[in-house]
Amino acid sequence: MEESGSSNNNKNNNKSPLHIELVLDPSAIITQARRDLTSIVVSKKKQSRSQSLSPSSILTKIHAGYFRISLSLCSQALLWKTLGEPTSHPNALQLLLHMIPTAVTIFLWSFVLLTLLLLSLLYLLRCFFYFKMVKAEFLHHVGINYFFAPWISWLLLLQSAPFVAPRTIYYLILWWVFVLPVIVLDLKIYGQWFTKGKRFLSGVANPTSLLSVMGNLAGAQAAAEMGWRESAVCMFSLGMAHYLVLFVTLYQRLSGTDRLPTMLRPVFFLFFAAPSMASLAWDSISGNFDISSKMLFFLSLFLFTSLVSRPTLFKKAMKRFNVAWWAYSFPVTMLALAAAEYAQEVNGCIARGLTYVLSGLSVLVSLALIISTALNTSMLLPDSDPILNLPTYR
């Protein structure tokens, strides 16, 4: 009986269900999940980097707005040349610049030339392979204005060239090559402003529209350096007439003037770049920094002070690096150039102090932008850019 009872108990034990306990370690699961997520992020970053380095992606992402870089560098080259020229009233800054070897100045100018050549070559390739994108950019109310930027850059670089004298045949030929596109763009854009529906100035005006004025002013200044006074006056009057209308339109904030993304707010500095260039152009035409040049210089100085005293306007635009940051350098450099010419005419302590402060600020801003660009090369060609993504106007 005992044996049968024990056998029954064994059978019952064999039929009882097995209980398996699974012990899960949450820390191990979280660690593994983090490793998987990290590997996915790293792979995506590598994939995006490889795509960003491909020639096709570079040509699709680059646009005329990248000529902000050349505008800043070319104006910087002109500033160094202007400050280094001998004058009747030399100051401490000029004496310091005279101590810099000529080879250093030539190297800086050559670096600027190579940068402008690289940007021009890339954009020519974009025009050849992606013409539809260039056409869409031309129909954009912001992008169209940057078509003036390469020609302004070349005109500024021509004036700062250490090898080409103003009254030579080479200077004349290059001037025509760089000015003719500006005249063609004038006929196209200025005509649209008062004849074509959605392209009315009150509907498309924004701070980048001031670049269309600066193209004429840069051409006028270069023509005056050649001695072509009548051509210089012609381009100067054309630019200033449209500057007055454009300034009033932007000042009154008519319809369309507020359609500017936060990222592009640095282009507000173009407000004082235009009168600065106008004062320099009229100085070259008249032969001295007269009352008209001084009035334009004081206007640009006032606009500069007004913008600098409102840093919150640019706070959101400075959160993340963008090529639009280069819009700060060019206007400050043009204001420093105007201050240098004003100091030569007035020869006072305040005028010299303005030159020192603005010239130092211009150099510091340019250096900061160069370093920021070098440290953020991965963000230099973003996937989303306001000039490429905003709607166009036909």
mmCIF file of C-alpha atoms in Angstrom:
data_model
loop_
_atom_site.group_PDB
_atom_site.id
_atom_site.type_symbol
_atom_site.label_atom_id
_atom_site.label_comp_id
_atom_site.label_asym_id
_atom_site.label_seq_id
_atom_site.Cartn_x
_atom_site.Cartn_y
_atom_site.Cartn_z
ATOM 1 C CA MET A 1 0.000 0.000 0.000
ATOM 2 C CA GLU A 2 2.801 2.363 0.727
ATOM 3 C CA GLU A 3 4.438 1.635 -2.608
ATOM 4 C CA SER A 4 1.201 2.311 -4.499
ATOM 5 C CA GLY A 5 0.714 5.557 -2.572
ATOM 6 C CA SER A 6 4.221 6.681 -3.373
ATOM 7 C CA SER A 7 3.754 5.857 -7.035
ATOM 8 C CA ASN A 8 0.547 7.907 -7.140
ATOM 9 C CA ASN A 9 2.339 10.793 -5.531
ATOM 10 C CA ASN A 10 5.109 10.589 -8.168
ATOM 11 C CA LYS A 11 2.497 10.633 -10.963
ATOM 12 C CA ASN A 12 0.823 13.683 -9.430
ATOM 13 C CA ASN A 13 4.192 15.402 -9.107
ATOM 14 C CA ASN A 14 4.966 14.709 -12.766
ATOM 15 C CA LYS A 15 1.638 16.182 -13.875
ATOM 16 C CA SER A 16 2.060 19.437 -11.827
ATOM 17 C CA PRO A 17 2.923 22.544 -13.966
ATOM 18 C CA LEU A 18 6.440 23.946 -14.000
ATOM 19 C CA HIS A 19 6.881 27.443 -12.615
ATOM 20 C CA ILE A 20 9.646 29.464 -14.365
ATOM 21 C CA GLU A 21 10.587 32.816 -12.943
ATOM 22 C CA LEU A 22 12.087 35.443 -15.299
ATOM 23 C CA VAL A 23 14.073 38.124 -13.583
ATOM 24 C CA LEU A 24 14.418 41.270 -15.704
ATOM 25 C CA ASP A 25 17.100 43.787 -14.926
ATOM 26 C CA PRO A 26 15.734 47.237 -15.960
ATOM 27 C CA SER A 27 19.181 48.845 -15.873
ATOM 28 C CA ALA A 28 20.489 46.336 -18.418
ATOM 29 C CA ILE A 29 17.521 46.957 -20.734
ATOM 30 C CA ILE A 30 17.981 50.736 -20.539
ATOM 31 C CA THR A 31 21.704 50.422 -21.206
ATOM 32 C CA GLN A 32 21.118 48.251 -24.255
ATOM 33 C CA ALA A 33 18.454 50.640 -25.557
ATOM 34 C CA ARG A 34 20.839 53.555 -25.176
ATOM 35 C CA ARG A 35 23.517 51.680 -27.096
ATOM 36 C CA ASP A 36 21.102 50.914 -29.927
ATOM 37 C CA LEU A 37 19.914 54.535 -30.052
ATOM 38 C CA THR A 38 23.484 55.819 -30.057
ATOM 39 C CA SER A 39 24.444 53.528 -32.918
ATOM 40 C CA ILE A 40 21.417 54.683 -34.928
ATOM 41 C CA VAL A 41 22.231 58.363 -34.342
ATOM 42 C CA VAL A 42 25.884 57.852 -35.240
ATOM 43 C CA SER A 43 24.991 56.010 -38.431
ATOM 44 C CA LYS A 44 22.556 58.774 -39.420
ATOM 45 C CA LYS A 45 25.182 61.422 -38.753
ATOM 46 C CA LYS A 46 27.710 59.546 -40.871
ATOM 47 C CA GLN A 47 25.157 59.153 -43.625
ATOM 48 C CA SER A 48 24.220 62.858 -43.532
ATOM 49 C CA ARG A 49 27.883 63.862 -43.549
ATOM 50 C CA SER A 50 28.605 61.672 -46.537
ATOM 51 C CA GLN A 51 25.623 63.140 -48.336
ATOM 52 C CA SER A 52 26.601 66.717 -47.433
ATOM 53 C CA LEU A 53 30.059 66.174 -48.893
ATOM 54 C CA SER A 54 28.762 64.977 -52.241
ATOM 55 C CA PRO A 55 29.105 67.490 -55.112
ATOM 56 C CA SER A 56 25.429 67.243 -56.067
ATOM 57 C CA SER A 57 24.219 68.076 -52.544
ATOM 58 C CA ILE A 58 26.582 71.069 -52.379
ATOM 59 C CA LEU A 59 25.276 72.453 -55.667
ATOM 60 C CA THR A 60 21.651 71.998 -54.602
ATOM 61 C CA LYS A 61 22.123 73.695 -51.230
ATOM 62 C CA ILE A 62 24.370 76.606 -52.138
ATOM 63 C CA HIS A 63 22.672 79.773 -53.370
ATOM 64 C CA ALA A 64 23.479 83.414 -54.095
ATOM 65 C CA GLY A 65 23.081 84.246 -50.413
ATOM 66 C CA TYR A 66 26.463 82.611 -49.758
ATOM 67 C CA PHE A 67 28.081 85.586 -51.472
ATOM 68 C CA ARG A 68 27.601 87.332 -48.121
ATOM 69 C CA ILE A 69 30.956 85.735 -47.306
ATOM 70 C CA SER A 70 32.693 87.288 -50.298
ATOM 71 C CA LEU A 71 31.066 90.668 -49.609
ATOM 72 C CA SER A 72 32.532 90.655 -46.110
ATOM 73 C CA LEU A 73 35.999 89.519 -47.157
ATOM 74 C CA CYS A 74 36.263 91.856 -50.170
ATOM 75 C CA SER A 75 35.182 94.874 -48.135
ATOM 76 C CA GLN A 76 37.734 93.861 -45.502
ATOM 77 C CA ALA A 77 40.475 93.835 -48.154
ATOM 78 C CA LEU A 78 39.414 97.318 -49.259
ATOM 79 C CA LEU A 79 39.491 98.526 -45.643
ATOM 80 C CA TRP A 80 43.052 97.312 -45.128
ATOM 81 C CA LYS A 81 44.167 98.946 -48.368
ATOM 82 C CA THR A 82 42.474 102.253 -47.508
ATOM 83 C CA LEU A 83 43.926 102.388 -44.009
ATOM 84 C CA GLY A 84 47.392 101.553 -45.307
ATOM 85 C CA GLU A 85 47.506 104.270 -47.962
ATOM 86 C CA PRO A 86 49.694 107.327 -47.220
ATOM 87 C CA THR A 87 47.759 110.475 -46.337
ATOM 88 C CA SER A 88 48.446 114.079 -45.449
ATOM 89 C CA HIS A 89 47.404 113.423 -41.834
ATOM 90 C CA PRO A 90 48.798 110.023 -40.806
ATOM 91 C CA ASN A 91 47.481 108.546 -37.569
ATOM 92 C CA ALA A 92 48.673 105.838 -35.196
ATOM 93 C CA LEU A 93 46.658 103.133 -36.954
ATOM 94 C CA GLN A 94 48.214 103.916 -40.317
ATOM 95 C CA LEU A 95 51.704 103.933 -38.824
ATOM 96 C CA LEU A 96 50.983 100.516 -37.321
ATOM 97 C CA LEU A 97 49.736 99.128 -40.649
ATOM 98 C CA HIS A 98 52.846 100.407 -42.422
ATOM 99 C CA MET A 99 54.877 98.049 -40.239
ATOM 100 C CA ILE A 100 53.074 95.034 -41.720
ATOM 101 C CA PRO A 101 55.071 93.463 -44.583
ATOM 102 C CA THR A 102 53.655 93.847 -48.080
ATOM 103 C CA ALA A 103 53.669 90.068 -48.511
ATOM 104 C CA VAL A 104 51.083 89.726 -45.740
ATOM 105 C CA THR A 105 48.738 92.184 -47.451
ATOM 106 C CA ILE A 106 49.138 90.402 -50.783
ATOM 107 C CA PHE A 107 48.466 87.044 -49.100
ATOM 108 C CA LEU A 108 45.242 88.353 -47.548
ATOM 109 C CA TRP A 109 44.079 89.770 -50.882
ATOM 110 C CA SER A 110 44.924 86.469 -52.618
ATOM 111 C CA PHE A 111 42.941 84.538 -49.996
ATOM 112 C CA VAL A 112 39.929 86.768 -50.632
ATOM 113 C CA LEU A 113 40.336 86.296 -54.385
ATOM 114 C CA LEU A 114 40.438 82.503 -54.055
ATOM 115 C CA THR A 115 37.327 82.533 -51.849
ATOM 116 C CA LEU A 116 35.403 84.623 -54.373
ATOM 117 C CA LEU A 117 36.595 82.444 -57.256
ATOM 118 C CA LEU A 118 35.473 79.299 -55.421
ATOM 119 C CA LEU A 119 32.017 80.698 -54.697
ATOM 120 C CA SER A 120 31.665 81.925 -58.281
ATOM 121 C CA LEU A 121 32.711 78.555 -59.694
ATOM 122 C CA LEU A 122 30.260 76.666 -57.479
ATOM 123 C CA TYR A 123 27.420 78.950 -58.456
ATOM 124 C CA LEU A 124 28.268 78.685 -62.154
ATOM 125 C CA LEU A 125 28.071 74.902 -61.818
ATOM 126 C CA ARG A 126 24.720 75.299 -60.053
ATOM 127 C CA CYS A 127 23.476 77.425 -62.962
ATOM 128 C CA PHE A 128 24.599 74.763 -65.425
ATOM 129 C CA PHE A 129 23.310 71.638 -63.659
ATOM 130 C CA TYR A 130 20.376 72.999 -61.630
ATOM 131 C CA PHE A 131 19.058 75.906 -63.654
ATOM 132 C CA LYS A 132 15.492 75.388 -62.405
ATOM 133 C CA MET A 133 16.665 75.998 -58.843
ATOM 134 C CA VAL A 134 18.431 79.177 -59.932
ATOM 135 C CA LYS A 135 15.263 80.308 -61.695
ATOM 136 C CA ALA A 136 13.210 79.658 -58.551
ATOM 137 C CA GLU A 137 15.770 81.606 -56.562
ATOM 138 C CA PHE A 138 15.476 84.493 -59.014
ATOM 139 C CA LEU A 139 11.701 84.544 -58.481
ATOM 140 C CA HIS A 140 12.160 84.688 -54.704
ATOM 141 C CA HIS A 141 11.587 88.114 -53.121
ATOM 142 C CA VAL A 142 14.739 87.705 -50.968
ATOM 143 C CA GLY A 143 16.920 85.513 -53.165
ATOM 144 C CA ILE A 144 16.722 87.793 -56.208
ATOM 145 C CA ASN A 145 18.512 90.608 -54.375
ATOM 146 C CA TYR A 146 21.572 88.464 -53.719
ATOM 147 C CA PHE A 147 22.212 88.232 -57.456
ATOM 148 C CA PHE A 148 23.853 91.646 -56.999
ATOM 149 C CA ALA A 149 26.221 90.305 -54.326
ATOM 150 C CA PRO A 150 28.833 88.609 -56.558
ATOM 151 C CA TRP A 151 29.201 91.690 -58.766
ATOM 152 C CA ILE A 152 29.490 94.001 -55.753
ATOM 153 C CA SER A 153 32.165 91.659 -54.405
ATOM 154 C CA TRP A 154 34.137 91.762 -57.655
ATOM 155 C CA LEU A 155 33.917 95.563 -57.830
ATOM 156 C CA LEU A 156 35.175 95.905 -54.253
ATOM 157 C CA LEU A 157 37.972 93.431 -54.914
ATOM 158 C CA LEU A 158 38.916 95.347 -58.064
ATOM 159 C CA GLN A 159 39.273 98.563 -56.059
ATOM 160 C CA SER A 160 41.479 96.821 -53.488
ATOM 161 C CA ALA A 161 43.674 95.038 -56.064
ATOM 162 C CA PRO A 162 47.392 95.723 -55.487
ATOM 163 C CA PHE A 163 48.310 94.839 -59.080
ATOM 164 C CA VAL A 164 45.742 96.746 -61.188
ATOM 165 C CA ALA A 165 45.890 100.551 -61.253
ATOM 166 C CA PRO A 166 42.571 102.394 -61.745
ATOM 167 C CA ARG A 167 43.541 104.230 -64.926
ATOM 168 C CA THR A 168 44.607 101.208 -66.956
ATOM 169 C CA ILE A 169 42.950 99.246 -69.743
ATOM 170 C CA TYR A 170 42.747 96.144 -67.545
ATOM 171 C CA TYR A 171 40.814 98.032 -64.893
ATOM 172 C CA LEU A 172 38.461 99.410 -67.558
ATOM 173 C CA ILE A 173 37.749 95.984 -69.068
ATOM 174 C CA LEU A 174 37.110 94.407 -65.672
ATOM 175 C CA TRP A 175 34.859 97.313 -64.694
ATOM 176 C CA TRP A 176 32.651 96.734 -67.737
ATOM 177 C CA VAL A 177 32.553 92.975 -67.070
ATOM 178 C CA PHE A 178 31.340 93.517 -63.503
ATOM 179 C CA VAL A 179 29.022 96.487 -64.140
ATOM 180 C CA LEU A 180 27.040 95.169 -67.110
ATOM 181 C CA PRO A 181 25.280 92.449 -65.041
ATOM 182 C CA VAL A 182 24.357 95.122 -62.478
ATOM 183 C CA ILE A 183 22.754 97.254 -65.207
ATOM 184 C CA VAL A 184 20.839 94.246 -66.568
ATOM 185 C CA LEU A 185 19.556 93.396 -63.088
ATOM 186 C CA ASP A 186 18.586 97.052 -62.588
ATOM 187 C CA LEU A 187 16.459 97.022 -65.708
ATOM 188 C CA LYS A 188 14.785 93.790 -64.627
ATOM 189 C CA ILE A 189 14.180 94.483 -60.935
ATOM 190 C CA TYR A 190 13.510 98.216 -60.956
ATOM 191 C CA GLY A 191 11.110 97.713 -63.851
ATOM 192 C CA GLN A 192 9.205 95.046 -61.930
ATOM 193 C CA TRP A 193 8.894 97.288 -58.899
ATOM 194 C CA PHE A 194 6.470 99.644 -60.625
ATOM 195 C CA THR A 195 5.030 97.660 -63.531
ATOM 196 C CA LYS A 196 4.334 94.063 -62.493
ATOM 197 C CA GLY A 197 1.522 92.874 -60.188
ATOM 198 C CA LYS A 198 2.931 90.852 -57.295
ATOM 199 C CA ARG A 199 6.383 92.323 -57.869
ATOM 200 C CA PHE A 200 5.359 95.832 -56.799
ATOM 201 C CA LEU A 201 7.914 97.338 -54.419
ATOM 202 C CA SER A 202 5.329 97.674 -51.651
ATOM 203 C CA GLY A 203 4.698 93.931 -51.892
ATOM 204 C CA VAL A 204 8.251 92.563 -52.062
ATOM 205 C CA ALA A 205 10.403 95.179 -50.284
ATOM 206 C CA ASN A 206 12.683 93.839 -47.553
ATOM 207 C CA PRO A 207 16.117 94.860 -46.200
ATOM 208 C CA THR A 208 17.945 92.693 -48.760
ATOM 209 C CA SER A 209 16.459 94.919 -51.483
ATOM 210 C CA LEU A 210 19.115 97.455 -50.479
ATOM 211 C CA LEU A 211 21.677 95.258 -52.259
ATOM 212 C CA SER A 212 20.193 96.364 -55.581
ATOM 213 C CA VAL A 213 21.109 99.942 -54.647
ATOM 214 C CA MET A 214 24.614 98.996 -53.493
ATOM 215 C CA GLY A 215 25.422 97.474 -56.871
ATOM 216 C CA ASN A 216 25.034 100.902 -58.475
ATOM 217 C CA LEU A 217 27.001 102.626 -55.726
ATOM 218 C CA ALA A 218 29.895 100.172 -55.990
ATOM 219 C CA GLY A 219 29.952 100.663 -59.765
ATOM 220 C CA ALA A 220 29.864 104.442 -59.344
ATOM 221 C CA GLN A 221 32.783 104.429 -56.925
ATOM 222 C CA ALA A 222 34.886 102.217 -59.210
ATOM 223 C CA ALA A 223 34.055 104.444 -62.210
ATOM 224 C CA ALA A 224 35.083 107.547 -60.274
ATOM 225 C CA GLU A 225 38.416 105.890 -59.452
ATOM 226 C CA MET A 226 38.972 105.500 -63.215
ATOM 227 C CA GLY A 227 38.160 109.160 -63.819
ATOM 228 C CA TRP A 228 34.847 108.398 -65.543
ATOM 229 C CA ARG A 229 32.951 111.103 -63.704
ATOM 230 C CA GLU A 230 29.836 111.127 -65.921
ATOM 231 C CA SER A 231 29.374 107.367 -65.721
ATOM 232 C CA ALA A 232 29.886 107.529 -61.970
ATOM 233 C CA VAL A 233 27.264 110.270 -61.570
ATOM 234 C CA CYS A 234 24.835 108.295 -63.752
ATOM 235 C CA MET A 235 25.095 105.138 -61.637
ATOM 236 C CA PHE A 236 25.095 107.114 -58.399
ATOM 237 C CA SER A 237 21.897 108.994 -59.294
ATOM 238 C CA LEU A 238 20.185 105.773 -60.388
ATOM 239 C CA GLY A 239 21.058 104.048 -57.121
ATOM 240 C CA MET A 240 20.176 106.962 -54.835
ATOM 241 C CA ALA A 241 16.818 107.612 -56.506
ATOM 242 C CA HIS A 242 15.740 104.063 -55.796
ATOM 243 C CA TYR A 243 17.358 104.136 -52.342
ATOM 244 C CA LEU A 244 15.131 107.033 -51.267
ATOM 245 C CA VAL A 245 11.983 105.226 -52.414
ATOM 246 C CA LEU A 246 13.120 101.940 -50.887
ATOM 247 C CA PHE A 247 14.114 103.554 -47.591
ATOM 248 C CA VAL A 248 10.701 105.196 -47.220
ATOM 249 C CA THR A 249 8.945 101.922 -48.093
ATOM 250 C CA LEU A 250 10.921 99.972 -45.507
ATOM 251 C CA TYR A 251 10.645 102.738 -42.925
ATOM 252 C CA GLN A 252 6.851 102.786 -43.149
ATOM 253 C CA ARG A 253 6.628 98.983 -42.964
ATOM 254 C CA LEU A 254 4.178 98.676 -45.823
ATOM 255 C CA SER A 255 2.671 95.351 -46.858
ATOM 256 C CA GLY A 256 5.350 92.764 -47.530
ATOM 257 C CA THR A 257 8.185 94.362 -45.576
ATOM 258 C CA ASP A 258 7.678 92.067 -42.562
ATOM 259 C CA ARG A 259 7.925 88.780 -44.519
ATOM 260 C CA LEU A 260 11.439 88.086 -43.330
ATOM 261 C CA PRO A 261 12.316 84.954 -41.330
ATOM 262 C CA THR A 262 13.917 85.358 -37.920
ATOM 263 C CA MET A 263 17.034 83.624 -39.210
ATOM 264 C CA LEU A 264 17.612 86.472 -41.707
ATOM 265 C CA ARG A 265 17.367 89.331 -39.234
ATOM 266 C CA PRO A 266 21.121 90.101 -39.485
ATOM 267 C CA VAL A 267 20.365 91.616 -42.917
ATOM 268 C CA PHE A 268 18.866 94.590 -41.038
ATOM 269 C CA PHE A 269 22.475 95.815 -40.887
ATOM 270 C CA LEU A 270 22.160 96.602 -44.601
ATOM 271 C CA PHE A 271 20.143 99.647 -43.535
ATOM 272 C CA PHE A 272 23.327 101.546 -42.718
ATOM 273 C CA ALA A 273 25.535 99.855 -45.316
ATOM 274 C CA ALA A 274 23.772 101.663 -48.179
ATOM 275 C CA PRO A 275 24.337 105.263 -46.941
ATOM 276 C CA SER A 276 27.918 104.326 -46.005
ATOM 277 C CA MET A 277 28.601 103.185 -49.566
ATOM 278 C CA ALA A 278 26.832 106.271 -50.891
ATOM 279 C CA SER A 279 29.104 108.566 -48.865
ATOM 280 C CA LEU A 280 32.178 106.751 -50.199
ATOM 281 C CA ALA A 281 30.905 106.871 -53.782
ATOM 282 C CA TRP A 282 30.169 110.600 -53.605
ATOM 283 C CA ASP A 283 33.566 111.175 -52.004
ATOM 284 C CA SER A 284 35.196 109.522 -55.027
ATOM 285 C CA ILE A 285 33.041 111.522 -57.462
ATOM 286 C CA SER A 286 33.491 114.953 -55.864
ATOM 287 C CA GLY A 287 37.109 114.434 -54.882
ATOM 288 C CA ASN A 288 36.621 115.262 -51.191
ATOM 289 C CA PHE A 289 34.439 114.253 -48.270
ATOM 290 C CA ASP A 290 32.090 117.230 -48.601
ATOM 291 C CA ILE A 291 28.785 118.075 -46.918
ATOM 292 C CA SER A 292 26.799 115.488 -48.900
ATOM 293 C CA SER A 293 29.203 112.698 -47.938
ATOM 294 C CA LYS A 294 29.132 113.805 -44.303
ATOM 295 C CA MET A 295 25.332 113.810 -44.240
ATOM 296 C CA LEU A 296 25.212 110.266 -45.589
ATOM 297 C CA PHE A 297 27.885 109.171 -43.118
ATOM 298 C CA PHE A 298 25.972 110.644 -40.163
ATOM 299 C CA LEU A 299 22.798 108.908 -41.351
ATOM 300 C CA SER A 300 24.563 105.546 -41.490
ATOM 301 C CA LEU A 301 26.110 106.163 -38.070
ATOM 302 C CA PHE A 302 22.673 106.907 -36.602
ATOM 303 C CA LEU A 303 21.126 103.774 -38.142
ATOM 304 C CA PHE A 304 24.052 101.694 -36.861
ATOM 305 C CA THR A 305 23.564 103.032 -33.322
ATOM 306 C CA SER A 306 19.829 102.378 -33.511
ATOM 307 C CA LEU A 307 20.347 98.731 -34.424
ATOM 308 C CA VAL A 308 23.180 98.064 -31.982
ATOM 309 C CA SER A 309 21.108 99.460 -29.108
ATOM 310 C CA ARG A 310 18.443 96.800 -29.794
ATOM 311 C CA PRO A 311 20.254 93.458 -29.337
ATOM 312 C CA THR A 312 17.023 91.589 -28.594
ATOM 313 C CA LEU A 313 16.068 92.023 -32.246
ATOM 314 C CA PHE A 314 18.871 89.595 -33.199
ATOM 315 C CA LYS A 315 18.689 87.289 -30.169
ATOM 316 C CA LYS A 316 16.700 84.517 -31.852
ATOM 317 C CA ALA A 317 18.831 84.682 -35.011
ATOM 318 C CA MET A 318 21.980 84.058 -32.952
ATOM 319 C CA LYS A 319 20.826 80.844 -31.273
ATOM 320 C CA ARG A 320 22.161 78.623 -34.028
ATOM 321 C CA PHE A 321 24.905 79.282 -36.551
ATOM 322 C CA ASN A 322 23.813 80.186 -40.051
ATOM 323 C CA VAL A 323 25.516 81.720 -43.063
ATOM 324 C CA ALA A 324 23.227 84.739 -42.560
ATOM 325 C CA TRP A 325 25.565 85.775 -39.716
ATOM 326 C CA TRP A 326 27.963 87.031 -42.397
ATOM 327 C CA ALA A 327 25.514 89.876 -42.999
ATOM 328 C CA TYR A 328 26.974 91.597 -39.916
ATOM 329 C CA SER A 329 30.502 92.075 -41.257
ATOM 330 C CA PHE A 330 30.034 93.849 -44.601
ATOM 331 C CA PRO A 331 27.938 96.804 -43.304
ATOM 332 C CA VAL A 332 30.273 97.407 -40.339
ATOM 333 C CA THR A 333 33.282 97.408 -42.672
ATOM 334 C CA MET A 334 31.656 99.900 -45.048
ATOM 335 C CA LEU A 335 30.857 102.156 -42.089
ATOM 336 C CA ALA A 336 34.502 101.883 -40.955
ATOM 337 C CA LEU A 337 35.632 102.884 -44.476
ATOM 338 C CA ALA A 338 33.360 105.930 -44.393
ATOM 339 C CA ALA A 339 34.667 106.829 -40.933
ATOM 340 C CA ALA A 340 38.251 106.611 -42.207
ATOM 341 C CA GLU A 341 37.493 109.019 -45.071
ATOM 342 C CA TYR A 342 35.668 111.331 -42.669
ATOM 343 C CA ALA A 343 38.666 111.343 -40.298
ATOM 344 C CA GLN A 344 40.967 112.332 -43.162
ATOM 345 C CA GLU A 345 38.744 115.288 -43.971
ATOM 346 C CA VAL A 346 38.098 116.482 -40.409
ATOM 347 C CA ASN A 347 41.340 115.409 -38.695
ATOM 348 C CA GLY A 348 39.917 115.535 -35.168
ATOM 349 C CA CYS A 349 40.200 113.360 -32.096
ATOM 350 C CA ILE A 350 36.583 112.206 -32.227
ATOM 351 C CA ALA A 351 36.803 111.346 -35.922
ATOM 352 C CA ARG A 352 40.012 109.363 -35.388
ATOM 353 C CA GLY A 353 38.459 107.612 -32.411
ATOM 354 C CA LEU A 354 35.482 106.571 -34.538
ATOM 355 C CA THR A 355 37.865 105.162 -37.122
ATOM 356 C CA TYR A 356 39.770 103.149 -34.512
ATOM 357 C CA VAL A 357 36.625 101.766 -32.891
ATOM 358 C CA LEU A 358 34.777 100.897 -36.111
ATOM 359 C CA SER A 359 37.866 99.456 -37.822
ATOM 360 C CA GLY A 360 38.662 97.303 -34.794
ATOM 361 C CA LEU A 361 35.053 96.178 -34.572
ATOM 362 C CA SER A 362 35.059 95.301 -38.271
ATOM 363 C CA VAL A 363 38.194 93.164 -37.929
ATOM 364 C CA LEU A 364 36.897 91.431 -34.779
ATOM 365 C CA VAL A 365 33.521 90.651 -36.350
ATOM 366 C CA SER A 366 35.198 89.236 -39.469
ATOM 367 C CA LEU A 367 37.560 87.076 -37.413
ATOM 368 C CA ALA A 368 34.694 85.841 -35.245
ATOM 369 C CA LEU A 369 32.714 84.867 -38.347
ATOM 370 C CA ILE A 370 35.675 83.055 -39.879
ATOM 371 C CA ILE A 371 36.238 81.083 -36.660
ATOM 372 C CA SER A 372 32.515 80.344 -36.248
ATOM 373 C CA THR A 373 32.311 79.104 -39.826
ATOM 374 C CA ALA A 374 35.369 76.889 -39.343
ATOM 375 C CA LEU A 375 33.881 75.398 -36.173
ATOM 376 C CA ASN A 376 30.438 74.841 -37.726
ATOM 377 C CA THR A 377 31.247 73.521 -41.180
ATOM 378 C CA SER A 378 28.592 70.823 -40.790
ATOM 379 C CA MET A 379 25.955 73.580 -40.468
ATOM 380 C CA LEU A 380 27.250 75.670 -43.354
ATOM 381 C CA LEU A 381 24.951 73.907 -45.837
ATOM 382 C CA PRO A 382 21.720 73.229 -43.929
ATOM 383 C CA ASP A 383 18.866 71.193 -45.371
ATOM 384 C CA SER A 384 16.413 74.018 -44.722
ATOM 385 C CA ASP A 385 17.211 77.551 -45.822
ATOM 386 C CA PRO A 386 14.741 80.460 -45.930
ATOM 387 C CA ILE A 387 15.876 81.602 -49.377
ATOM 388 C CA LEU A 388 15.237 78.143 -50.828
ATOM 389 C CA ASN A 389 12.031 77.297 -48.967
ATOM 390 C CA LEU A 390 9.921 80.442 -48.982
ATOM 391 C CA PRO A 391 7.294 80.875 -51.733
ATOM 392 C CA THR A 392 8.220 82.591 -54.994
ATOM 393 C CA TYR A 393 6.513 85.474 -56.759
ATOM 394 C CA ARG A 394 5.886 85.408 -60.482
#
